JSON list of C-alpha atoms in Angstrom, two decimals:
[
{"chain": "A", "resi": 1, "resn": "MET", "atom": "CA", "xyz": [0.00, 0.00, 0.00]},
{"chain": "A", "resi": 2, "resn": "ASN", "atom": "CA", "xyz": [1.32, 3.45, -0.79]},
{"chain": "A", "resi": 3, "resn": "ASP", "atom": "CA", "xyz": [1.93, 6.17, 1.78]},
{"chain": "A", "resi": 4, "resn": "GLY", "atom": "CA", "xyz": [-1.36, 7.93, 0.98]},
{"chain": "A", "resi": 5, "resn": "GLY", "atom": "CA", "xyz": [-3.35, 4.80, 1.73]},
{"chain": "A", "resi": 6, "resn": "LYS", "atom": "CA", "xyz": [-1.49, 4.19, 4.96]},
{"chain": "A", "resi": 7, "resn": "SER", "atom": "CA", "xyz": [-2.01, 7.75, 6.15]},
{"chain": "A", "resi": 8, "resn": "ALA", "atom": "CA", "xyz": [-5.73, 7.57, 5.25]},
{"chain": "A", "resi": 9, "resn": "ILE", "atom": "CA", "xyz": [-6.15, 4.40, 7.27]},
{"chain": "A", "resi": 10, "resn": "ALA", "atom": "CA", "xyz": [-4.20, 5.89, 10.17]},
{"chain": "A", "resi": 11, "resn": "ALA", "atom": "CA", "xyz": [-6.42, 8.98, 10.13]},
{"chain": "A", "resi": 12, "resn": "GLY", "atom": "CA", "xyz": [-9.58, 6.87, 9.97]},
{"chain": "A", "resi": 13, "resn": "ASP", "atom": "CA", "xyz": [-10.52, 8.12, 6.48]},
{"chain": "A", "resi": 14, "resn": "GLU", "atom": "CA", "xyz": [-12.19, 5.93, 3.88]},
{"chain": "A", "resi": 15, "resn": "VAL", "atom": "CA", "xyz": [-9.90, 4.51, 1.20]},
{"chain": "A", "resi": 16, "resn": "VAL", "atom": "CA", "xyz": [-11.31, 4.54, -2.34]},
{"chain": "A", "resi": 17, "resn": "SER", "atom": "CA", "xyz": [-9.92, 2.60, -5.30]},
{"chain": "A", "resi": 18, "resn": "VAL", "atom": "CA", "xyz": [-8.56, 4.39, -8.35]},
{"chain": "A", "resi": 19, "resn": "SER", "atom": "CA", "xyz": [-11.20, 2.74, -10.56]},
{"chain": "A", "resi": 20, "resn": "GLU", "atom": "CA", "xyz": [-13.97, 4.12, -8.35]},
{"chain": "A", "resi": 21, "resn": "VAL", "atom": "CA", "xyz": [-12.44, 7.60, -8.50]},
{"chain": "A", "resi": 22, "resn": "ASN", "atom": "CA", "xyz": [-12.22, 7.35, -12.29]},
{"chain": "A", "resi": 23, "resn": "ALA", "atom": "CA", "xyz": [-15.84, 6.19, -12.55]},
{"chain": "A", "resi": 24, "resn": "LEU", "atom": "CA", "xyz": [-17.00, 9.08, -10.37]},
{"chain": "A", "resi": 25, "resn": "GLU", "atom": "CA", "xyz": [-14.98, 11.60, -12.39]},
{"chain": "A", "resi": 26, "resn": "LYS", "atom": "CA", "xyz": [-16.56, 10.22, -15.58]},
{"chain": "A", "resi": 27, "resn": "LYS", "atom": "CA", "xyz": [-20.03, 10.60, -14.05]},
{"chain": "A", "resi": 28, "resn": "VAL", "atom": "CA", "xyz": [-19.28, 14.19, -13.00]},
{"chain": "A", "resi": 29, "resn": "LYS", "atom": "CA", "xyz": [-18.15, 14.98, -16.55]},
{"chain": "A", "resi": 30, "resn": "GLN", "atom": "CA", "xyz": [-21.39, 13.51, -17.96]},
{"chain": "A", "resi": 31, "resn": "LEU", "atom": "CA", "xyz": [-23.48, 15.53, -15.52]},
{"chain": "A", "resi": 32, "resn": "GLU", "atom": "CA", "xyz": [-21.60, 18.73, -16.39]},
{"chain": "A", "resi": 33, "resn": "GLN", "atom": "CA", "xyz": [-22.26, 18.11, -20.09]},
{"chain": "A", "resi": 34, "resn": "MET", "atom": "CA", "xyz": [-25.94, 17.48, -19.38]},
{"chain": "A", "resi": 35, "resn": "LEU", "atom": "CA", "xyz": [-26.16, 20.68, -17.35]},
{"chain": "A", "resi": 36, "resn": "GLY", "atom": "CA", "xyz": [-24.56, 22.60, -20.21]},
{"chain": "A", "resi": 37, "resn": "ARG", "atom": "CA", "xyz": [-27.11, 21.22, -22.69]},
{"chain": "A", "resi": 38, "resn": "LYS", "atom": "CA", "xyz": [-30.02, 22.04, -20.38]},
{"chain": "A", "resi": 39, "resn": "THR", "atom": "CA", "xyz": [-28.69, 25.56, -19.81]},
{"chain": "A", "resi": 40, "resn": "MET", "atom": "CA", "xyz": [-28.42, 26.12, -23.57]},
{"chain": "A", "resi": 41, "resn": "GLU", "atom": "CA", "xyz": [-31.94, 24.74, -24.06]},
{"chain": "A", "resi": 42, "resn": "ALA", "atom": "CA", "xyz": [-33.33, 27.10, -21.41]},
{"chain": "A", "resi": 43, "resn": "GLU", "atom": "CA", "xyz": [-31.63, 30.10, -23.07]},
{"chain": "A", "resi": 44, "resn": "ILE", "atom": "CA", "xyz": [-33.06, 29.16, -26.47]},
{"chain": "A", "resi": 45, "resn": "LEU", "atom": "CA", "xyz": [-36.56, 28.75, -25.03]},
{"chain": "A", "resi": 46, "resn": "ARG", "atom": "CA", "xyz": [-36.27, 32.08, -23.16]},
{"chain": "A", "resi": 47, "resn": "ASP", "atom": "CA", "xyz": [-35.27, 33.84, -26.41]},
{"chain": "A", "resi": 48, "resn": "ALA", "atom": "CA", "xyz": [-38.12, 32.17, -28.30]},
{"chain": "A", "resi": 49, "resn": "LEU", "atom": "CA", "xyz": [-40.58, 33.28, -25.61]},
{"chain": "A", "resi": 50, "resn": "GLU", "atom": "CA", "xyz": [-39.38, 36.89, -25.86]},
{"chain": "A", "resi": 51, "resn": "ILE", "atom": "CA", "xyz": [-39.80, 36.84, -29.64]},
{"chain": "A", "resi": 52, "resn": "ALA", "atom": "CA", "xyz": [-43.27, 35.30, -29.36]},
{"chain": "A", "resi": 53, "resn": "GLN", "atom": "CA", "xyz": [-44.37, 37.91, -26.82]},
{"chain": "A", "resi": 54, "resn": "ALA", "atom": "CA", "xyz": [-43.12, 40.73, -29.05]},
{"chain": "A", "resi": 55, "resn": "LYS", "atom": "CA", "xyz": [-45.03, 39.31, -32.02]},
{"chain": "A", "resi": 56, "resn": "LYS", "atom": "CA", "xyz": [-48.12, 38.93, -29.86]},
{"chain": "A", "resi": 57, "resn": "LEU", "atom": "CA", "xyz": [-47.96, 42.62, -28.88]},
{"chain": "A", "resi": 58, "resn": "ILE", "atom": "CA", "xyz": [-47.50, 43.69, -32.50]},
{"chain": "A", "resi": 59, "resn": "SER", "atom": "CA", "xyz": [-50.46, 41.59, -33.64]},
{"chain": "A", "resi": 60, "resn": "ARG", "atom": "CA", "xyz": [-52.72, 43.18, -31.00]},
{"chain": "A", "resi": 61, "resn": "MET", "atom": "CA", "xyz": [-51.96, 46.76, -32.08]},
{"chain": "A", "resi": 62, "resn": "PRO", "atom": "CA", "xyz": [-55.01, 48.44, -33.63]},
{"chain": "A", "resi": 63, "resn": "LEU", "atom": "CA", "xyz": [-54.83, 49.09, -37.34]},
{"chain": "A", "resi": 64, "resn": "LEU", "atom": "CA", "xyz": [-55.07, 52.75, -38.31]},
{"chain": "A", "resi": 65, "resn": "PRO", "atom": "CA", "xyz": [-56.58, 54.01, -41.56]},
{"chain": "A", "resi": 66, "resn": "PRO", "atom": "CA", "xyz": [-54.07, 54.83, -44.32]},
{"chain": "A", "resi": 67, "resn": "ASP", "atom": "CA", "xyz": [-53.85, 58.52, -43.28]},
{"chain": "A", "resi": 68, "resn": "ASP", "atom": "CA", "xyz": [-52.80, 57.47, -39.73]},
{"chain": "A", "resi": 69, "resn": "THR", "atom": "CA", "xyz": [-55.67, 59.23, -38.00]},
{"chain": "A", "resi": 70, "resn": "PRO", "atom": "CA", "xyz": [-58.10, 57.42, -35.74]},
{"chain": "A", "resi": 71, "resn": "SER", "atom": "CA", "xyz": [-61.53, 56.96, -37.24]},
{"chain": "A", "resi": 72, "resn": "SER", "atom": "CA", "xyz": [-64.31, 59.06, -35.68]},
{"chain": "A", "resi": 73, "resn": "GLU", "atom": "CA", "xyz": [-67.17, 56.60, -35.91]}
]
């Protein structure tokens, strides 16, 4: 056993195998990638919502007659 393992046992710490550390690092990397994709997806949806709301406001604007004066009906 190397010195790090001996000192961990002496201190009462848990000893973890290298393969377990590698597996956990791989899982962390996968989760970071997933978080990045979800963040990008949320930004795209937020932008799409802003565009849709702007179009909705434009479509609700009243149409004026060609001379740009309100009709007096």
